[in-house]
Short mmCIF file of C-alpha atoms in Angstrom, two decimals:
data_model
loop_
_atom_site.label_atom_id
_atom_site.label_comp_id
_atom_site.label_asym_id
_atom_site.label_seq_id
_atom_site.Cartn_x
_atom_site.Cartn_y
_atom_site.Cartn_z
CA UNK A 1 0.00 0.00 0.00
CA UNK A 2 1.05 3.59 -0.57
CA UNK A 3 1.98 5.54 2.59
CA UNK A 4 -0.31 8.41 3.58
CA UNK A 5 2.50 10.99 3.23
CA UNK A 6 3.09 10.07 -0.43
CA UNK A 7 0.50 12.55 -1.70
CA UNK A 8 -0.68 12.23 -5.28
CA UNK A 9 1.03 8.90 -5.84
CA UNK A 10 -0.50 6.24 -8.11
CA UNK A 11 0.74 2.67 -8.48
CA UNK A 12 -0.82 0.11 -10.81
CA UNK A 13 0.82 -3.26 -11.45
CA UNK A 14 2.71 -5.93 -9.57
CA UNK A 15 5.40 -4.34 -7.32
CA UNK A 16 4.85 -0.88 -8.85
CA UNK A 17 6.29 1.66 -6.36
CA UNK A 18 6.74 -1.27 -3.98
CA UNK A 19 9.38 0.41 -1.75
CA UNK A 20 7.85 3.91 -1.73
CA UNK A 21 7.95 5.57 1.70
CA UNK A 22 7.66 9.34 1.21
CA UNK A 23 8.00 9.91 -2.53
CA UNK A 24 5.06 12.05 -3.60
CA UNK A 25 3.44 12.74 -6.96
CA UNK A 26 4.87 9.58 -8.54
CA UNK A 27 2.93 7.58 -11.11
CA UNK A 28 3.98 3.99 -11.79
CA UNK A 29 2.02 1.79 -14.17
CA UNK A 30 3.38 -1.62 -15.08
CA UNK A 31 5.11 -4.65 -13.67
CA UNK A 32 7.81 -3.43 -11.25
CA UNK A 33 7.61 0.17 -12.51
CA UNK A 34 9.54 2.39 -10.05
CA UNK A 35 9.80 -0.67 -7.82
CA UNK A 36 12.79 0.49 -5.71
CA UNK A 37 11.89 4.20 -5.41
CA UNK A 38 11.49 5.24 -1.78
CA UNK A 39 11.63 9.05 -1.63
CA UNK A 40 12.00 10.63 -5.10
CA UNK A 41 9.07 12.69 -6.36
CA UNK A 42 7.26 13.69 -9.54
CA UNK A 43 8.37 10.70 -11.61
CA UNK A 44 6.17 9.01 -14.20
CA UNK A 45 7.01 5.42 -15.21
CA UNK A 46 4.81 3.45 -17.58
CA UNK A 47 5.92 0.03 -18.79
CA UNK A 48 7.45 -3.26 -17.71
CA UNK A 49 10.50 -2.50 -15.48
CA UNK A 50 10.25 1.22 -16.29
CA UNK A 51 12.61 3.06 -13.87
CA UNK A 52 12.66 -0.19 -11.88
CA UNK A 53 15.88 0.39 -9.91
CA UNK A 54 15.75 4.19 -9.59
CA UNK A 55 15.98 5.16 -5.91
CA UNK A 56 17.28 8.51 -4.70
CA UNK A 57 15.70 11.43 -2.85
CA UNK A 58 16.81 13.80 -5.63
CA UNK A 59 15.75 11.54 -8.52
CA UNK A 60 12.86 13.73 -9.60
CA UNK A 61 10.92 14.72 -12.70
CA UNK A 62 11.79 11.74 -14.88
CA UNK A 63 9.21 10.58 -17.42
CA UNK A 64 9.43 7.18 -19.09
CA UNK A 65 7.10 5.26 -21.38
CA UNK A 66 8.04 1.81 -22.62
CA UNK A 67 9.44 -1.46 -21.37
CA UNK A 68 12.87 -1.25 -19.70
CA UNK A 69 13.07 2.55 -20.03
CA UNK A 70 15.63 3.96 -17.58
CA UNK A 71 15.81 0.56 -15.89
CA UNK A 72 19.61 0.65 -15.49
CA UNK A 73 19.47 3.52 -13.00
CA UNK A 74 20.18 2.76 -9.35
CA UNK A 75 20.56 4.92 -6.26
CA UNK A 76 21.63 8.10 -8.05
CA UNK A 77 20.18 11.61 -8.32
CA UNK A 78 19.42 11.51 -12.04
CA UNK A 79 16.63 13.93 -12.85
CA UNK A 80 14.77 15.69 -15.64
CA UNK A 81 15.11 12.88 -18.18
CA UNK A 82 12.54 11.66 -20.68
CA UNK A 83 12.60 8.24 -22.32
CA UNK A 84 10.00 6.87 -24.72
CA UNK A 85 10.44 3.52 -26.44
CA UNK A 86 11.65 0.03 -25.60
CA UNK A 87 15.07 0.20 -23.84
CA UNK A 88 15.34 3.97 -24.32
CA UNK A 89 17.88 5.55 -21.97
CA UNK A 90 18.31 2.22 -20.22
CA UNK A 91 22.05 2.38 -19.41
CA UNK A 92 23.52 2.59 -15.91
CA UNK A 93 22.89 6.33 -15.58
CA UNK A 94 24.83 8.39 -13.05
CA UNK A 95 23.82 11.64 -11.37
CA UNK A 96 25.60 13.48 -14.18
CA UNK A 97 23.16 12.15 -16.77
CA UNK A 98 20.57 14.89 -16.40
CA UNK A 99 18.27 16.50 -18.91
CA UNK A 100 18.48 13.86 -21.61
CA UNK A 101 15.64 13.00 -23.98
CA UNK A 102 15.47 9.65 -25.78
CA UNK A 103 12.59 8.82 -28.10
CA UNK A 104 12.70 5.56 -30.02
CA UNK A 105 13.63 1.99 -29.38
CA UNK A 106 17.15 1.79 -27.89
CA UNK A 107 17.70 5.54 -28.24
CA UNK A 108 20.61 6.55 -25.96
CA UNK A 109 20.54 2.98 -24.67
CA UNK A 110 24.15 2.94 -23.41
CA UNK A 111 24.18 6.46 -21.94
CA UNK A 112 25.74 6.59 -18.48
CA UNK A 113 27.08 10.09 -17.80
CA UNK A 114 26.15 12.02 -20.95
CA UNK A 115 23.93 14.98 -20.18
CA UNK A 116 21.64 17.30 -22.13
CA UNK A 117 21.43 14.83 -25.01
CA UNK A 118 18.53 14.47 -27.43
CA UNK A 119 18.05 11.35 -29.51
CA UNK A 120 15.01 10.68 -31.65
CA UNK A 121 14.77 7.52 -33.73
CA UNK A 122 15.46 3.82 -33.53
CA UNK A 123 18.98 3.36 -32.11
CA UNK A 124 19.70 7.09 -32.29
CA UNK A 125 22.79 7.81 -30.18
CA UNK A 126 22.71 4.21 -28.95
CA UNK A 127 26.43 3.83 -28.08
CA UNK A 128 26.87 7.21 -26.40
CA UNK A 129 28.01 6.78 -22.80
CA UNK A 130 29.63 10.01 -21.71
CA UNK A 131 29.19 12.52 -24.53
CA UNK A 132 27.29 15.73 -23.71
CA UNK A 133 25.18 17.91 -25.96
CA UNK A 134 24.41 15.21 -28.51
CA UNK A 135 21.53 15.76 -30.94
CA UNK A 136 20.65 12.72 -33.04
CA UNK A 137 17.52 12.59 -35.18
CA UNK A 138 16.89 9.60 -37.42
CA UNK A 139 17.41 5.87 -37.55
CA UNK A 140 20.94 4.96 -36.35
CA UNK A 141 22.03 8.62 -36.36
CA UNK A 142 25.18 9.06 -34.25
CA UNK A 143 24.93 5.34 -33.56
CA UNK A 144 28.56 4.88 -32.41
CA UNK A 145 29.40 8.38 -31.21
CA UNK A 146 30.76 8.94 -27.73
CA UNK A 147 32.00 12.51 -28.27
CA UNK A 148 30.56 15.89 -27.22
CA UNK A 149 28.45 18.39 -29.12
CA UNK A 150 27.60 16.43 -32.26
CA UNK A 151 24.44 17.00 -34.29
CA UNK A 152 23.21 14.54 -36.89
CA UNK A 153 19.93 14.54 -38.76
CA UNK A 154 18.76 11.83 -41.11
CA UNK A 155 18.95 8.09 -41.49
CA UNK A 156 22.36 6.84 -40.34
CA UNK A 157 23.77 10.38 -40.25
CA UNK A 158 27.26 10.26 -38.70
CA UNK A 159 26.51 6.67 -37.67
CA UNK A 160 30.18 5.63 -37.93
CA UNK A 161 31.56 8.64 -36.07
CA UNK A 162 33.11 7.42 -32.83
CA UNK A 163 35.20 10.23 -31.36
CA UNK A 164 34.90 13.29 -33.58
CA UNK A 165 33.39 16.22 -31.64
CA UNK A 166 31.52 19.39 -32.56
CA UNK A 167 30.22 18.08 -35.89
#
């Protein structure tokens, strides 16, 4: 059951928000969605294992839709991320990985520390782990890139770029 001091919290699905103690304004819909969250607030997780392991008092304002979205996050203060699509933004994110947007299956899947990244499209920015300021729009765009400040638009745009920055 949801504690009385977790105002505005909704949990639907087996083990959804299972560990919640004081986290308010969270919405978890799906099998084990936000399962480990105890105190973070204003998160929305919809899908199987969506934000499953996320658990930190400052892990706020994350929105995920899709199976395994942001499921690699643990007890870190990652916040202000949006992930839509199967396995989107599902890497082992650190507190540095803030403000990223991943839309599409496996978009920014390997991201760990990269912040302020935007990836739209199937496998867009998939291999990025630490690069910041990435903008990838299109199937496989910036697929292998791990560098900072790259922008690629179109199918497979800069998909073979691995370390070149500011493109």
